[in-house]
Amino acid sequence: MRCSSANLSIFRSSDPMLRILVVGGGIGGLTAAVALRADGHEVSIVEQAIQLREIGAGVQLSPNATRILIHLGYGPGLERLGVRQATVRFLRWRDDTMICEQSREKVSERFGSPYYTMYRPELIELLAASLPADVVRLGAAATNIHFDQNQRPEIELADGQLIDADLVIGADGTHSMVRSTTIGNAPARFSGMCAYRALVPIDMAPPSLATQTVHCWLGPERHVVVYPVGQGGRFVNLVCVVPDPDWPHESWTDQASADQLRDHFADWSPILRSCLDAVTDPVFRWALYDREPLATWSTQSTTLLGDACHPMLPFMAQGAAQSIEDAAALAAQLRDHDNVADALTRYQQIRIPHTAKIQRLSWTNNTVFHLHDGPDQRRRDTAWATRDNDTWLQTQEWLYKNDPKAFS
Ligand SMILES: Cc1cc2nc3c(=O)[nH]c(=O)nc-3n(C[C@H](O)[C@H](O)[C@H](O)COP(=O)(O)OP(=O)(O)OC[C@H]3O[C@@H](n4cnc5c(N)ncnc54)[C@H](O)[C@@H]3O)c2cc1C
């Protein structure tokens, strides 16, 4: 049972085949389904939404993620739909003074895989297109999990239907039902920040932003990341992070106006402001939460991946990338262990320390990126401006070279 369009040769077939149910058809759940089907498992996905979709925004995919997607056969699709990143530029908030510039070509070269920015709906479409239509069951919200006396899991859907499986994977995002039902809930931690996301058609954006460059303006208590996305680079994607300590906790996304967004950056860079002028209503904003790293992700026959087990602030652009790594690591462990429970134990032993480190560093960047002008900000800028690129690349090896295939 193989996906039609993918070259899946890095994953060898395992025997016996498992019946695996994935809860959630986001980037993590879809990648897991593809990787596990490539090993011969019978996989289905239940997704609560009535269609597979992602918010209309961008995502940066670093080499640790693109390496896996390329191994799964998505190289041509990434090249067609993604924008290869050449550079990332950190700029001062008010006047565009360059703090530092890093070559993403060198990152790609050194770590052996491209750095892309992508339009999320196109990434989801690419992943979903390689799965037969009957793999994904839409409009199917999982509401509970039951276990029989042998710990065999059974998922209950909102309409009362029950689906049993050898293994259930909770890829159901930060509010994960699978997590809270199997290992208990972990309280969310609010960063005090929210992110506005917007897309601007490329011909409405300042020409200097329509390049293969990620622009990142850093200022007091806020920052903005801008990069081109979409097949042919047809949009500029903006992620604008601002403080919002009074966010209503019961709702994590909210609609706002373009004017509200612009007000936050009234005295910022003229280039940035002219890009913000092209933003139209409605604009959406996300309250930025994470959770403390969890001690365990698994029972004997269930586990978690992606935001369900390691939600993180987006300040290293690694949430989706780590869900892709989880998928590959889980497939590798199921290949190497006859016993599901042993595979799940090894999977979490490998993944928890790695993702916990990224959760912690992403949280730290909430301070580092948002320094007020003054001695700390000047020290940060000088350190970044004077660091040797080769040394910096070496320090990123743990992140960008992490390869779940090597874990087995
Ligand atoms: C502002 C911002 C910018 C970001 N930028 C980047 C970036 O540049 N690079 C990067 O790698 N990451 C980035 N991230 C993080 C990234 O978006 C997430 O980590 C990633 O999308 C998580 O994928 P997932 O598949 O684990 O979960 P999700 O995308 O949340 O998918 C979960 C799926 O499960 C479904 N579901 C939920 N509950 C149920 C249920 N009970 N039954 C059935 N289905 C259910 C949902 O409908 C959804 O489809 C960013 C995040 C934010 C907020």
PDB file of N, CA and C in Angstrom, residues 257-291:
ATOM      1  N   SER A 257      -8.593  44.404  12.826  1.00  0.00           N
ATOM      2  CA  SER A 257      -8.619  45.196  11.593  1.00  0.00           C
ATOM      3  C   SER A 257      -7.195  45.550  11.183  1.00  0.00           C
ATOM      4  N   ALA A 258      -7.045  45.845   9.897  1.00  0.00           N
ATOM      5  CA  ALA A 258      -5.729  46.245   9.383  1.00  0.00           C
ATOM      6  C   ALA A 258      -5.258  47.523  10.072  1.00  0.00           C
ATOM      7  N   ASP A 259      -6.214  48.410  10.396  1.00  0.00           N
ATOM      8  CA  ASP A 259      -5.832  49.662  11.072  1.00  0.00           C
ATOM      9  C   ASP A 259      -5.270  49.390  12.467  1.00  0.00           C
ATOM     10  N   GLN A 260      -5.898  48.429  13.163  1.00  0.00           N
ATOM     11  CA  GLN A 260      -5.370  48.057  14.491  1.00  0.00           C
ATOM     12  C   GLN A 260      -3.918  47.591  14.365  1.00  0.00           C
ATOM     13  N   LEU A 261      -3.682  46.772  13.349  1.00  0.00           N
ATOM     14  CA  LEU A 261      -2.326  46.269  13.115  1.00  0.00           C
ATOM     15  C   LEU A 261      -1.381  47.436  12.827  1.00  0.00           C
ATOM     16  N   ARG A 262      -1.787  48.323  11.928  1.00  0.00           N
ATOM     17  CA  ARG A 262      -0.911  49.449  11.553  1.00  0.00           C
ATOM     18  C   ARG A 262      -0.590  50.330  12.758  1.00  0.00           C
ATOM     19  N   ASP A 263      -1.587  50.502  13.651  1.00  0.00           N
ATOM     20  CA  ASP A 263      -1.359  51.354  14.831  1.00  0.00           C
ATOM     21  C   ASP A 263      -0.184  50.882  15.672  1.00  0.00           C
ATOM     22  N   HIS A 264       0.024  49.568  15.704  1.00  0.00           N
ATOM     23  CA  HIS A 264       1.140  49.038  16.502  1.00  0.00           C
ATOM     24  C   HIS A 264       2.497  49.429  15.939  1.00  0.00           C
ATOM     25  N   PHE A 265       2.537  49.845  14.681  1.00  0.00           N
ATOM     26  CA  PHE A 265       3.831  50.080  14.028  1.00  0.00           C
ATOM     27  C   PHE A 265       3.914  51.481  13.419  1.00  0.00           C
ATOM     28  N   ALA A 266       3.170  52.421  14.012  1.00  0.00           N
ATOM     29  CA  ALA A 266       3.043  53.756  13.434  1.00  0.00           C
ATOM     30  C   ALA A 266       4.387  54.459  13.271  1.00  0.00           C
ATOM     31  N   ASP A 267       5.334  54.203  14.193  1.00  0.00           N
ATOM     32  CA  ASP A 267       6.617  54.906  14.079  1.00  0.00           C
ATOM     33  C   ASP A 267       7.741  53.954  13.645  1.00  0.00           C
ATOM     34  N   TRP A 268       7.383  52.869  12.979  1.00  0.00           N
ATOM     35  CA  TRP A 268       8.400  51.910  12.532  1.00  0.00           C
ATOM     36  C   TRP A 268       8.870  52.245  11.113  1.00  0.00           C
ATOM     37  N   SER A 269       9.760  51.399  10.604  1.00  0.00           N
ATOM     38  CA  SER A 269      10.413  51.590   9.305  1.00  0.00           C
ATOM     39  C   SER A 269       9.428  51.982   8.195  1.00  0.00           C
ATOM     40  N   PRO A 270       9.787  52.976   7.372  1.00  0.00           N
ATOM     41  CA  PRO A 270       8.914  53.377   6.251  1.00  0.00           C
ATOM     42  C   PRO A 270       8.665  52.215   5.282  1.00  0.00           C
ATOM     43  N   ILE A 271       9.652  51.349   5.088  1.00  0.00           N
ATOM     44  CA  ILE A 271       9.438  50.216   4.158  1.00  0.00           C
ATOM     45  C   ILE A 271       8.372  49.290   4.740  1.00  0.00           C
ATOM     46  N   LEU A 272       8.518  49.002   6.035  1.00  0.00           N
ATOM     47  CA  LEU A 272       7.540  48.130   6.677  1.00  0.00           C
ATOM     48  C   LEU A 272       6.154  48.778   6.638  1.00  0.00           C
ATOM     49  N   ARG A 273       6.104  50.064   6.939  1.00  0.00           N
ATOM     50  CA  ARG A 273       4.791  50.723   6.966  1.00  0.00           C
ATOM     51  C   ARG A 273       4.142  50.730   5.588  1.00  0.00           C
ATOM     52  N   SER A 274       4.959  50.891   4.545  1.00  0.00           N
ATOM     53  CA  SER A 274       4.321  50.901   3.219  1.00  0.00           C
ATOM     54  C   SER A 274       3.795  49.503   2.882  1.00  0.00           C
ATOM     55  N   CYS A 275       4.437  48.457   3.421  1.00  0.00           N
ATOM     56  CA  CYS A 275       3.902  47.105   3.227  1.00  0.00           C
ATOM     57  C   CYS A 275       2.603  46.945   4.031  1.00  0.00           C
ATOM     58  N   LEU A 276       2.610  47.439   5.268  1.00  0.00           N
ATOM     59  CA  LEU A 276       1.407  47.342   6.105  1.00  0.00           C
ATOM     60  C   LEU A 276       0.238  48.123   5.493  1.00  0.00           C
ATOM     61  N   ASP A 277       0.549  49.210   4.763  1.00  0.00           N
ATOM     62  CA  ASP A 277      -0.523  49.987   4.119  1.00  0.00           C
ATOM     63  C   ASP A 277      -1.305  49.151   3.112  1.00  0.00           C
ATOM     64  N   ALA A 278      -0.654  48.127   2.581  1.00  0.00           N
ATOM     65  CA  ALA A 278      -1.321  47.283   1.573  1.00  0.00           C
ATOM     66  C   ALA A 278      -2.145  46.150   2.196  1.00  0.00           C
ATOM     67  N   VAL A 279      -2.094  46.033   3.532  1.00  0.00           N
ATOM     68  CA  VAL A 279      -2.865  44.976   4.201  1.00  0.00           C
ATOM     69  C   VAL A 279      -4.340  45.383   4.232  1.00  0.00           C
ATOM     70  N   THR A 280      -5.224  44.442   3.892  1.00  0.00           N
ATOM     71  CA  THR A 280      -6.660  44.744   3.909  1.00  0.00           C
ATOM     72  C   THR A 280      -7.369  43.883   4.962  1.00  0.00           C
ATOM     73  N   ASP A 281      -8.550  44.304   5.348  1.00  0.00           N
ATOM     74  CA  ASP A 281      -9.352  43.552   6.332  1.00  0.00           C
ATOM     75  C   ASP A 281      -9.897  42.279   5.692  1.00  0.00           C
ATOM     76  N   PRO A 282     -10.208  41.228   6.454  1.00  0.00           N
ATOM     77  CA  PRO A 282      -9.921  41.135   7.885  1.00  0.00           C
ATOM     78  C   PRO A 282      -8.507  40.622   8.120  1.00  0.00           C
ATOM     79  N   VAL A 283      -8.006  40.924   9.317  1.00  0.00           N
ATOM     80  CA  VAL A 283      -6.695  40.414   9.727  1.00  0.00           C
ATOM     81  C   VAL A 283      -6.953  39.510  10.922  1.00  0.00           C
ATOM     82  N   PHE A 284      -6.196  38.424  11.018  1.00  0.00           N
ATOM     83  CA  PHE A 284      -6.371  37.523  12.166  1.00  0.00           C
ATOM     84  C   PHE A 284      -5.178  37.631  13.103  1.00  0.00           C
ATOM     85  N   ARG A 285      -5.448  37.423  14.371  1.00  0.00           N
ATOM     86  CA  ARG A 285      -4.335  37.432  15.323  1.00  0.00           C
ATOM     87  C   ARG A 285      -4.433  36.219  16.239  1.00  0.00           C
ATOM     88  N   TRP A 286      -3.278  35.762  16.635  1.00  0.00           N
ATOM     89  CA  TRP A 286      -3.145  34.548  17.448  1.00  0.00           C
ATOM     90  C   TRP A 286      -2.532  34.908  18.788  1.00  0.00           C
ATOM     91  N   ALA A 287      -3.153  34.456  19.868  1.00  0.00           N
ATOM     92  CA  ALA A 287      -2.490  34.566  21.169  1.00  0.00           C
ATOM     93  C   ALA A 287      -1.380  33.525  21.185  1.00  0.00           C
ATOM     94  N   LEU A 288      -0.196  33.926  21.634  1.00  0.00           N
ATOM     95  CA  LEU A 288       0.949  33.006  21.558  1.00  0.00           C
ATOM     96  C   LEU A 288       1.167  32.320  22.905  1.00  0.00           C
ATOM     97  N   TYR A 289       0.894  31.044  22.890  1.00  0.00           N
ATOM     98  CA  TYR A 289       1.015  30.186  24.076  1.00  0.00           C
ATOM     99  C   TYR A 289       2.038  29.093  23.802  1.00  0.00           C
ATOM    100  N   ASP A 290       2.613  28.540  24.854  1.00  0.00           N
ATOM    101  CA  ASP A 290       3.269  27.242  24.734  1.00  0.00           C
ATOM    102  C   ASP A 290       2.885  26.419  25.954  1.00  0.00           C
ATOM    103  N   ARG A 291       3.491  25.282  26.112  1.00  0.00           N
ATOM    104  CA  ARG A 291       3.323  24.478  27.329  1.00  0.00           C
ATOM    105  C   ARG A 291       4.703  24.046  27.763  1.00  0.00           C
TER     106      ARG A 291
END
